[in-house]
Coordinates of C-alpha atoms and ligand atoms in Angstrom, one line a residue:
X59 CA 68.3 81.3 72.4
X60 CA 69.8 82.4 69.2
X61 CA 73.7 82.8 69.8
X62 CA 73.8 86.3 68.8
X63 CA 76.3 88.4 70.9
X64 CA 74.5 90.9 71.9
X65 CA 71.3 89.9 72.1
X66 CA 68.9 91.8 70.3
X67 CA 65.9 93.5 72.7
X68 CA 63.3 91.6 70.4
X69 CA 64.1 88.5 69.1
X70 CA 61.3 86.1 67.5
X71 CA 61.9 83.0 65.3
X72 CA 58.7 81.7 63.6
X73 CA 57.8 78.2 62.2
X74 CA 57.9 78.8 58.4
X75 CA 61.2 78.3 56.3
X76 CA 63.2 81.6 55.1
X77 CA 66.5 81.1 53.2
X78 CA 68.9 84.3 52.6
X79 CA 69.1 85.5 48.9
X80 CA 72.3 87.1 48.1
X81 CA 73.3 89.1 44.8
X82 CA 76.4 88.4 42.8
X83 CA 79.0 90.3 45.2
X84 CA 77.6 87.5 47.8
X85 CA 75.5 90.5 50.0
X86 CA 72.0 89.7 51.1
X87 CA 69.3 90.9 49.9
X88 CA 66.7 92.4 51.8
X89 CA 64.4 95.6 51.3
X90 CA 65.4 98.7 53.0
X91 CA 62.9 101.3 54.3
X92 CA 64.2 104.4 56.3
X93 CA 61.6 104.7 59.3
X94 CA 62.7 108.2 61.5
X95 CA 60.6 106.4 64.5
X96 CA 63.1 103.9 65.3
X97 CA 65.9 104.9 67.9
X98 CA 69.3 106.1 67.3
X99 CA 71.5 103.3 65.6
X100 CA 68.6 100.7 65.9
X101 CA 67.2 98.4 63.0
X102 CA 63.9 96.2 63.0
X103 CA 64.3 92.8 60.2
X104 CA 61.5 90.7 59.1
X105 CA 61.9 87.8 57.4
X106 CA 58.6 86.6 56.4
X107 CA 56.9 84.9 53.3
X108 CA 60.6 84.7 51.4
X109 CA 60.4 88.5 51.7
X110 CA 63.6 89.7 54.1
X111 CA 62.8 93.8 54.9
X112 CA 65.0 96.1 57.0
X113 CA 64.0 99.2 58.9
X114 CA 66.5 102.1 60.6
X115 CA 66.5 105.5 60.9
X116 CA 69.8 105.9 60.1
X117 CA 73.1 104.5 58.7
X118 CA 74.7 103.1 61.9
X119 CA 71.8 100.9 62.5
X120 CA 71.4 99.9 58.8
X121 CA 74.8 99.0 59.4
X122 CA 74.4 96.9 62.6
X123 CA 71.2 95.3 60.7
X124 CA 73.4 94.0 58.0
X125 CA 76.3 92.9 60.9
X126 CA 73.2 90.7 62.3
X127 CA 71.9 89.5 59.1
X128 CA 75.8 88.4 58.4
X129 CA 76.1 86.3 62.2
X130 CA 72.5 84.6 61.3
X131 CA 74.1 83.8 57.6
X132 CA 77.1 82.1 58.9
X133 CA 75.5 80.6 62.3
X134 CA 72.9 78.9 60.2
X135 CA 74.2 78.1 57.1
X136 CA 71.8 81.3 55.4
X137 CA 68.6 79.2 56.2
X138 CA 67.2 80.6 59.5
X139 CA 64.0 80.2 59.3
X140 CA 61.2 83.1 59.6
X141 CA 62.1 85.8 62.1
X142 CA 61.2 88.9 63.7
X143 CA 64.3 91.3 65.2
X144 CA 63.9 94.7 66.6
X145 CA 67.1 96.1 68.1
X146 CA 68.7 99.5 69.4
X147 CA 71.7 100.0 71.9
X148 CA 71.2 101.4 75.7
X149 CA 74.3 103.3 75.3
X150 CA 75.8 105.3 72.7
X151 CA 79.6 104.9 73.7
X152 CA 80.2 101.5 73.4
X153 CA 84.2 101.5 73.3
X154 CA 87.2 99.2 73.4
X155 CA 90.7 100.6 74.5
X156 CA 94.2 99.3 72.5
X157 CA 96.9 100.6 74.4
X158 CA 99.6 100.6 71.3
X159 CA 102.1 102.4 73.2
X160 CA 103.7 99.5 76.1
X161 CA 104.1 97.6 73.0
X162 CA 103.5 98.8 69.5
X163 CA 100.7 97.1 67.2
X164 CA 100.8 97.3 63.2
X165 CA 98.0 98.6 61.5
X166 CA 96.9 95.3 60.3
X167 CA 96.4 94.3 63.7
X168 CA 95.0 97.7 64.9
X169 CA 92.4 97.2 61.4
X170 CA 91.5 93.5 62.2
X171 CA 90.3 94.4 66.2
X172 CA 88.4 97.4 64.2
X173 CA 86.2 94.4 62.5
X174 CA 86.4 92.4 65.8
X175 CA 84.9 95.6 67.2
X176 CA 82.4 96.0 64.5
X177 CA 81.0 92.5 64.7
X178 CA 80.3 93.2 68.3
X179 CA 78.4 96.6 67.5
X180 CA 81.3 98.6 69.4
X181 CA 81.4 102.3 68.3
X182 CA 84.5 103.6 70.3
X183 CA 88.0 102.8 69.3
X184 CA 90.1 104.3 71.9
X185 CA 93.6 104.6 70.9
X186 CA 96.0 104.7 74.1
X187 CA 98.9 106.0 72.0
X188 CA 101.3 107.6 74.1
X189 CA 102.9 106.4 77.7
X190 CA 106.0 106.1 79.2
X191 CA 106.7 103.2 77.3
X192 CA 106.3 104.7 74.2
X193 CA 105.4 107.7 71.6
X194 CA 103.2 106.4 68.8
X195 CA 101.9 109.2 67.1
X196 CA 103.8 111.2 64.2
X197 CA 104.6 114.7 65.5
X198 CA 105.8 116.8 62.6
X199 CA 107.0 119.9 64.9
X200 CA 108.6 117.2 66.7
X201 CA 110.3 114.2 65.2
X202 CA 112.5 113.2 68.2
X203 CA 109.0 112.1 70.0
X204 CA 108.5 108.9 67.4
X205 CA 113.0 109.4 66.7
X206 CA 113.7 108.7 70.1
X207 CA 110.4 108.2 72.1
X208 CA 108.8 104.9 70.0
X209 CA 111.8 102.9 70.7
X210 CA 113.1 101.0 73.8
X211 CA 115.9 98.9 74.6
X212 CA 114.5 96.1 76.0
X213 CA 111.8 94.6 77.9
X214 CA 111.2 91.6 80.0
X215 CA 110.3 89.4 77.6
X216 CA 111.6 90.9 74.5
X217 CA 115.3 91.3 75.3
X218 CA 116.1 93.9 72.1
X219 CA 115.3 97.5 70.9
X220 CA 112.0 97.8 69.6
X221 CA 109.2 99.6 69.0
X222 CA 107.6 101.5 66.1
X223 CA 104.9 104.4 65.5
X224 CA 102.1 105.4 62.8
X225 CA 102.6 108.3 60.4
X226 CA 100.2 110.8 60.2
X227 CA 98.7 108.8 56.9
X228 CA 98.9 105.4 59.1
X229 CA 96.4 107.0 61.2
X230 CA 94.2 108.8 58.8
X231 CA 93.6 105.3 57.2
X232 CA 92.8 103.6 60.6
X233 CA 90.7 106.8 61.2
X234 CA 89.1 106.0 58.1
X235 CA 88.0 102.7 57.8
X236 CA 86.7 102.9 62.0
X237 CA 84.4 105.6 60.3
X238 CA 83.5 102.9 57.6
X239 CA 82.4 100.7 60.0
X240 CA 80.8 103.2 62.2
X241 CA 83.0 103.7 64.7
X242 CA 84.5 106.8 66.2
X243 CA 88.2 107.2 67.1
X244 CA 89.5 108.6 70.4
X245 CA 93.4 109.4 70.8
X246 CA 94.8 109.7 74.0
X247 CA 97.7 111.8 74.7
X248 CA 98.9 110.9 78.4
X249 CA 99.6 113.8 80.4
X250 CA 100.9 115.0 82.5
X251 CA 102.0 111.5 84.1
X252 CA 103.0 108.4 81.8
X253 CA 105.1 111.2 80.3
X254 CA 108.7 109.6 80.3
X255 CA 108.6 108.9 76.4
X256 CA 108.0 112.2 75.8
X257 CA 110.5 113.6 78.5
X258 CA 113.3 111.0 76.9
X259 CA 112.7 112.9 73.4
X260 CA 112.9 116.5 74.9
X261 CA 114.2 116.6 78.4
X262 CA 113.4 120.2 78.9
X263 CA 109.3 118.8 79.2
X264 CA 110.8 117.2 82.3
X265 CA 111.1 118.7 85.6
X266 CA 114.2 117.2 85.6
X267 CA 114.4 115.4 82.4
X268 CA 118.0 114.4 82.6
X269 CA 118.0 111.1 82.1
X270 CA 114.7 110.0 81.6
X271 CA 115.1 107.4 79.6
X272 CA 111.6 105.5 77.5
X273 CA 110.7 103.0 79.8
X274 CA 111.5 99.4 80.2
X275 CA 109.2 98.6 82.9
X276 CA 106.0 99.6 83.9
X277 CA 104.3 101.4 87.0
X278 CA 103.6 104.5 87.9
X279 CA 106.8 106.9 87.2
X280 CA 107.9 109.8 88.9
X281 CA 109.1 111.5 86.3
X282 CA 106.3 113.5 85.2
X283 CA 105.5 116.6 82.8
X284 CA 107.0 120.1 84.4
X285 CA 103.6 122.0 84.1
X286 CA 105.8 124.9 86.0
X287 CA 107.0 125.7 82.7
X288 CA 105.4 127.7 80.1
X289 CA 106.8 125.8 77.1
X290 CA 105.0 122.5 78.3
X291 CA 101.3 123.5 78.3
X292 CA 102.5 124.6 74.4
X293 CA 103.9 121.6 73.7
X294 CA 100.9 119.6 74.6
X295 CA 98.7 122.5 72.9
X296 CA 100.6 121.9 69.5
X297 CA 100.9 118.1 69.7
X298 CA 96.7 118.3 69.9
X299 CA 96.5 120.7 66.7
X300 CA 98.4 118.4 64.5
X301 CA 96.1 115.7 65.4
X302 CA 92.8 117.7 64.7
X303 CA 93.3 116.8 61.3
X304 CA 93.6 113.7 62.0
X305 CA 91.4 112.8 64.6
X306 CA 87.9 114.2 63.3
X307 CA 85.5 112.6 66.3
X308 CA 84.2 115.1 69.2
X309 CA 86.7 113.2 72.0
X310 CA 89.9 113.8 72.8
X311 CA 91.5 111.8 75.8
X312 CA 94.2 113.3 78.4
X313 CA 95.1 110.6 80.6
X314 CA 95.8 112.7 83.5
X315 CA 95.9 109.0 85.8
X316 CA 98.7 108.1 88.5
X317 CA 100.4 111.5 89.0
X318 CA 103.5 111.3 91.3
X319 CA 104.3 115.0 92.9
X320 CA 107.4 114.5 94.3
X321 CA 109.7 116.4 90.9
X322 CA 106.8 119.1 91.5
X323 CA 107.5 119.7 95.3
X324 CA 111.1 120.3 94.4
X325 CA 111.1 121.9 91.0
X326 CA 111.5 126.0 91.6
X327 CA 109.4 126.8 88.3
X328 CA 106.1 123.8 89.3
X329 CA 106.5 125.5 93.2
X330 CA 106.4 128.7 91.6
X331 CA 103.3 128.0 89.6
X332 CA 101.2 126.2 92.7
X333 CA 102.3 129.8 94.0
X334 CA 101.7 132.5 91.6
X335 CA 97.9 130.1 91.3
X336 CA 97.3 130.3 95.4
X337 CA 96.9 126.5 95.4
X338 CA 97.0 124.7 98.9
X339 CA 97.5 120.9 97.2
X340 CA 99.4 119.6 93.9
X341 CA 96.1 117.6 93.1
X342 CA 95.1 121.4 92.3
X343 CA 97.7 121.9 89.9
X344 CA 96.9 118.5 88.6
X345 CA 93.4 119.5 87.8
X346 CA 94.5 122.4 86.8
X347 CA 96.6 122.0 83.8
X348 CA 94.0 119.1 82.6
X349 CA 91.0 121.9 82.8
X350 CA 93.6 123.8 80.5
X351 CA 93.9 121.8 78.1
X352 CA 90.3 120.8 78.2
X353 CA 89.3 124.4 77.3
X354 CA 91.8 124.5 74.7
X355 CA 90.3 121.3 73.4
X356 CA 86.4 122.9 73.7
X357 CA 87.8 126.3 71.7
X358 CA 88.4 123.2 68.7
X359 CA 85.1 122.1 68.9
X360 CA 86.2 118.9 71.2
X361 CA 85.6 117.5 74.1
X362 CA 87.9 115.6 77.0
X363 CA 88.0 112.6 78.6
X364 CA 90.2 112.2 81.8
X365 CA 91.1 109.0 83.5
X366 CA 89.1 109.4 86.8
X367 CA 91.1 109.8 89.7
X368 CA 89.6 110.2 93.9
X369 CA 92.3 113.3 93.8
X370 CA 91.0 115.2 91.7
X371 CA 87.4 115.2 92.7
X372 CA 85.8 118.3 93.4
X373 CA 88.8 120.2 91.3
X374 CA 88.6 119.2 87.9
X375 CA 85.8 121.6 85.1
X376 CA 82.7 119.3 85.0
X377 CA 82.4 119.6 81.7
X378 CA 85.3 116.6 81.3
X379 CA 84.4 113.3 80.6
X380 CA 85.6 111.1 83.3
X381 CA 86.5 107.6 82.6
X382 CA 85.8 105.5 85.6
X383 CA 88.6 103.2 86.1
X384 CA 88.2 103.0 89.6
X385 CA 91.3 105.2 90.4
X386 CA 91.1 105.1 94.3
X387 CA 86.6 106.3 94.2
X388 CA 84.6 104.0 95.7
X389 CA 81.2 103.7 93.8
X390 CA 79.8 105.3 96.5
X391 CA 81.6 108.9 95.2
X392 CA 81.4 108.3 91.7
X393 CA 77.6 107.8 92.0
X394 CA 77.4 111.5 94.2
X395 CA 79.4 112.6 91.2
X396 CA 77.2 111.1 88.7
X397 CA 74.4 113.0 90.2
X398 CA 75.9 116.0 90.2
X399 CA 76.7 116.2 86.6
X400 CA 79.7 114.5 85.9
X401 CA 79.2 112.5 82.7
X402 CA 81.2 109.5 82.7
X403 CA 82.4 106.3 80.8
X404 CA 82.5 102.6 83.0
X405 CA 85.9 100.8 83.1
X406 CA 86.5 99.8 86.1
X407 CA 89.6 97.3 86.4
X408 CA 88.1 95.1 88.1
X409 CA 86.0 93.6 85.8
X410 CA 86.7 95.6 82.8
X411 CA 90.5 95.5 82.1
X412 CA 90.7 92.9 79.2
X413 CA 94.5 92.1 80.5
X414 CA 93.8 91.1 83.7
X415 CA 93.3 87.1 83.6
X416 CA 90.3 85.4 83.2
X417 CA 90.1 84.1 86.8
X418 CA 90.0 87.8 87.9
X419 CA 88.1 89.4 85.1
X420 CA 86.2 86.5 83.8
X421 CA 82.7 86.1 81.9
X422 CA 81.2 85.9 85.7
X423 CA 82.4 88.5 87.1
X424 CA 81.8 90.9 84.0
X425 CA 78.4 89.6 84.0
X426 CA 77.8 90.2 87.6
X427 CA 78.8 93.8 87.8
X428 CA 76.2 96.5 87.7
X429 CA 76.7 98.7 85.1
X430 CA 75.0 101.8 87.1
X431 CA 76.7 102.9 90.7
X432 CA 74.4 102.3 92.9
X433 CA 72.8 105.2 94.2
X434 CA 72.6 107.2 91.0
X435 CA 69.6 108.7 90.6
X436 CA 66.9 107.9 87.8
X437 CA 67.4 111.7 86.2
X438 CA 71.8 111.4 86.3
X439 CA 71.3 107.7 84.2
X440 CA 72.0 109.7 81.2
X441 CA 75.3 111.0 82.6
X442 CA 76.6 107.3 82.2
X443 CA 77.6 107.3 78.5
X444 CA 78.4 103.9 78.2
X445 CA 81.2 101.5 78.8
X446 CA 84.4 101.2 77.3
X447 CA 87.2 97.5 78.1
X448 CA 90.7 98.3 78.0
X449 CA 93.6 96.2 77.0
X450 CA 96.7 97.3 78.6
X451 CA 99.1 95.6 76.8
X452 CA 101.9 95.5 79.4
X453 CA 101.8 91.6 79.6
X454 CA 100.6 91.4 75.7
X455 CA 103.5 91.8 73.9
X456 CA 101.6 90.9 70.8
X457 CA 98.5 90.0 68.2
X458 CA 98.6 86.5 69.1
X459 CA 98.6 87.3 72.9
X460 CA 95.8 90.4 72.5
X461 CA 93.3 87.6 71.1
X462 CA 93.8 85.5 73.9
X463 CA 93.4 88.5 76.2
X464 CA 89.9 89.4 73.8
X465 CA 87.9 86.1 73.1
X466 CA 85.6 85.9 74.3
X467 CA 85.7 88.8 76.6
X468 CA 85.4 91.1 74.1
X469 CA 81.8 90.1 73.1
X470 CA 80.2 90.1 76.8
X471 CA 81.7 93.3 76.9
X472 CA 79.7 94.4 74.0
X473 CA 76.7 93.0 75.2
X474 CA 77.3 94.8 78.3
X475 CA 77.5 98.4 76.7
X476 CA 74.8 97.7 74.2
X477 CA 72.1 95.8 76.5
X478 CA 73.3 97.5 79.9
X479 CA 73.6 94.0 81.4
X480 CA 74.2 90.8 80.1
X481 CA 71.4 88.2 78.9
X482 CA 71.3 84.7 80.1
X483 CA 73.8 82.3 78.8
X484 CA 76.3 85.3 77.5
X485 CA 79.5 83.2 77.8
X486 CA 78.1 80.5 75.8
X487 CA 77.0 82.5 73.2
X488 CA 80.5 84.8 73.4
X489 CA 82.1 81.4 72.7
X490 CA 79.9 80.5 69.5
X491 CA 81.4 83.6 68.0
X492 CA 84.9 82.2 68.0
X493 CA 84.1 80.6 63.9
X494 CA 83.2 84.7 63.1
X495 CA 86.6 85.6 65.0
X496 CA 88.8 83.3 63.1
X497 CA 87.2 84.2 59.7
X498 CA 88.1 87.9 60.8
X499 CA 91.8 86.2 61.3
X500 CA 91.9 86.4 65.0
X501 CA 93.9 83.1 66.8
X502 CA 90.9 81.5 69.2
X503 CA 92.2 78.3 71.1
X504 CA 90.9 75.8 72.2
X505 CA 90.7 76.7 75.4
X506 CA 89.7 80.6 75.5
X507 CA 88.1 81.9 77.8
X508 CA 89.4 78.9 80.4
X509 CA 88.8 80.6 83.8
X510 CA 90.8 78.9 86.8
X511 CA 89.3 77.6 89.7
X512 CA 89.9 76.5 93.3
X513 CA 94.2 76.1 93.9
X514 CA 94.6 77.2 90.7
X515 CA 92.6 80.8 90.9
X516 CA 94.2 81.6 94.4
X517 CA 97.7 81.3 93.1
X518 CA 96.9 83.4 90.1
X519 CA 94.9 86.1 92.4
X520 CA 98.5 86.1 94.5
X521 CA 100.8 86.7 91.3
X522 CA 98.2 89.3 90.0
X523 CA 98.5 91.2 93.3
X524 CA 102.5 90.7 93.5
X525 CA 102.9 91.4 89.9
X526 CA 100.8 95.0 90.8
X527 CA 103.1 95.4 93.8
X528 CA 105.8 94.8 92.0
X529 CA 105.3 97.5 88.9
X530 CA 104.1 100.1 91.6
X531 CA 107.1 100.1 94.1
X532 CA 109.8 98.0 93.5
X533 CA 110.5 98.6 90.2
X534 CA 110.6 102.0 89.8
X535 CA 112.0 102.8 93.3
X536 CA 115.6 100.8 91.8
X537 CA 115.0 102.6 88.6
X538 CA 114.5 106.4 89.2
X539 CA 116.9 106.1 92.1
X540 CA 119.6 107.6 90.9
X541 CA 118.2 110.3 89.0
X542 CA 115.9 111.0 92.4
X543 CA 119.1 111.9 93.8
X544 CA 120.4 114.1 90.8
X545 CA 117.5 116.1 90.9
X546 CA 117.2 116.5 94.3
X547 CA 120.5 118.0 94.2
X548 CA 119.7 120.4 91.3
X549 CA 116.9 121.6 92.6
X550 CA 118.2 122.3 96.0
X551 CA 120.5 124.2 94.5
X552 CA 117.9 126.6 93.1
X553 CA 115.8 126.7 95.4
X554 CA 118.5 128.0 97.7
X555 CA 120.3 130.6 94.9
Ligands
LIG724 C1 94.8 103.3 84.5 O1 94.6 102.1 84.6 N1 95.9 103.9 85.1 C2 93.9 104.2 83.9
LIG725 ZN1 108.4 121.3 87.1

């Protein structure tokens, strides 16, 4: 099999000989004719009798004829002999997640995984860009957010202040060339957990935001955003406006994942809300203030995605995207949701988080997992829009360490979201891309991709596991305690006045 990751539907290679022509600038030549019966970013090539001819029905898959034209170049040295290709995606969200805000990327490194994405036919860059670890996104109404928020002390591994953020022009050119390549741009704006960044720059968005410092470990916080208050469900409002501009695609993501109640149950102006709304759980107020903001979002003309989460179910406006990461829903649910309307986007961690290691999240197991819950019926397909791979970057405190983390996962993931599934031998031909990474100025080693085994696999299963205990509990338990206690205090007090 050709090594071309992914595989075309239709590939044919015939007997006679075909070389590439190229014109001065070094493009190859080929004849173009626009055929309206192809599918949605598909292309058809013919290379026959020293004649090369190209068919799409539109620019994306003109574009993703030229991106396989360029592999077969450089795989075969521009002599590949007569073929026959005839090409189009199953999905139309084909996405990879950066999360820029644990630790910040430049936008050298954010352009280069653009091409990375673009070789692999990837359409969706999905910008994680605000947690509690960091503000990344230039807020003119509010400069402490990238003043205050986009910097931390310290981390584990990087014992010194650091961080950074993109201007509002920093992001318009990312924005910008992803469009040249065919690729649309989704920001996310965490909320109303992952928040601490935010509550660091302007306390008051806090329950109790005294402080709240940006984080220096990771886990699921308990300072969250006060959605009691007025002013925050603004905030978030005007944050979103400033990036319309900027942000020109149809999705907008809210995060909305790991939401701790417990400053809610005490804060007099989030009880006061769950009142005044006649809610019986905080999942409701959850939901709640997301299906606000999504409405906001659909009054602009965009749409939102939400991190899926099991308590929210039932409460959250169907018309939100859900992005299945798992989230505490067995497949089981999500399927029943699936069926009931819900469109949705497939992460789920395990084997779709590009951080986790390769013994967990390995070419195997990604190849092994069915794309489509089972129990979704043949009518709901449609509600699956695709796939998307995230990479946390928690553990990746930089470029060197995100290629590691993407070769040569990235490509089966492609396959994946363009194909559905993966064709046979994916991993090998994942791996024959690594010449195309390198040209693109990705770091491939020797041994990428290296998936443990036996004694080996079990101790790094047991340090994954530990590690997750560790970031959920421990870590923040020590960390928030004494502001815990603060705020209990302060809040009793009102409660009581
Ligand atoms: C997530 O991994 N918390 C979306
Ligand atoms: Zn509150």
């Amino acid at each position: 099999m050709f090594p071309l990751v992914p595989a075309p539907i239709k590939f044919e290679r015939k007997e006679g000989f075909f070389k590439f022509l190229k014109d001065d600038s070094g493009a190859i030549k080929y004849d173009y004719v626009r055929d309206d019966s192809l599918p949605p970013e598909g292309y058809e090539l013919r290379a026959r009798d020293s004649k090369l001819v190209m068919r799409s029905c539109d620019e994306a898959g003109r574009f993703y004829g030229e991106v396989t034209l360029g592999v077969m170049d450089a795989l075969t040295g521009g002599t590949p002999g007569e073929f026959y290709i005839s090409d189009a995606p199953a999905f139309g969200y084909r996405g990879y997640m950066l999360d820029v805000a644990r630790y910040f990327f430049d936008v050298d490194t954010v352009l280069r995984h653009i091409d990375y994405m673009a070789l692999l036919k990837l359409n969706v860059l999905h910008l994680h860009l605000t947690d509690d670890q960091g503000w990344r996104v230039e807020i003119k109404k509010y400069p402490r957010l990238t003043a205050v928020g986009a910097f931390r002390s310290r981390t584990h591994v990087r014992l010194y202040r650091h961080g950074g953020y993109y201007t509002r022009e920093q992001l318009k050119q990312i924005v910008a060339y992803a469009h040249s390549k065919h690729i649309k741009v989704v920001p996310e704006i965490d909320f109303p957990g992952h928040f601490s960044a935010a509550i660091a720059a302007y306390p008051e968005l806090g329950c109790y935001g005294e402080g709240v410092k940006v984080a220096r470990n990771f886990g699921v916080k308990y300072d969250v955003a006060c959605v009691g208050k007025d002013t925050t469900l603004s905030f978030m409002k005007d944050v979103l406006e400033e990036l319309f501009d900027i942000f020109t695609d149809e999705y907008y993501h809210l995060g909305g994942d790991e939401v701790m109640y417990e400053r809610w149950k005490l804060c007099p102006e989030c009880l006061e809300l769950k009142r005044r709304l006649g809610f019986n759980q905080w999942s409701e107020v959850q939901a709640w203030a997301l299906n606000e903001l999504s409405a906001f979002l659909n009054e602009h003309g965009k749409k939102a995605i939400i991190w899926n989460e099991s308590k929210i179910t039932g409460k959250a406006d169907k018309n939100l995207v859900w992005q299945y990461w798992q989230g505490g829903l067995d497949e089981k649910k999500l399927a029943e949701e699936i069926n009931s309307g819900r469109q949705v986007i497939m992460s789920p961690c395990e084997p779709y988080y590009l951080d986790l290691p390769y013994s967990i999240n390995g070419v195997r197991a990604m190849e092994k997992y069915k794309l489509i819950p089972e129990g979704t019926k043949v009518d709901a397909v449609d509600n699956i829009l695709g796939a998307e791979f995230p990479l946390w970057t928690e553990l990746v405190p930089n470029a060197r360490q995100a290629d590691k983390m993407l070769f040569p996962r990235l490509a089966v993931g492609a396959e994946i979201a363009w194909r559905g599934c993966c064709d046979e031998n994916v991993g090998d031909r994942a791996k024959s891309y690594a010449p195309l990474f390198i040209r693109l100025g990705a770091i491939v080693g020797e041994k990428a991709g290296a998936e443990k085994k036996g004694i080996a696999y079990v101790l790094d299963r047991i340090w994954w596991e530990r590690r997750q205990l560790y970031w959920g509990a421990i870590g923040n338990l020590i960390g928030n305690m004494k502001v815990r206690r603060a705020a209990k205090r302060k809040f009793r007090q009102q409660n009581q006045r």
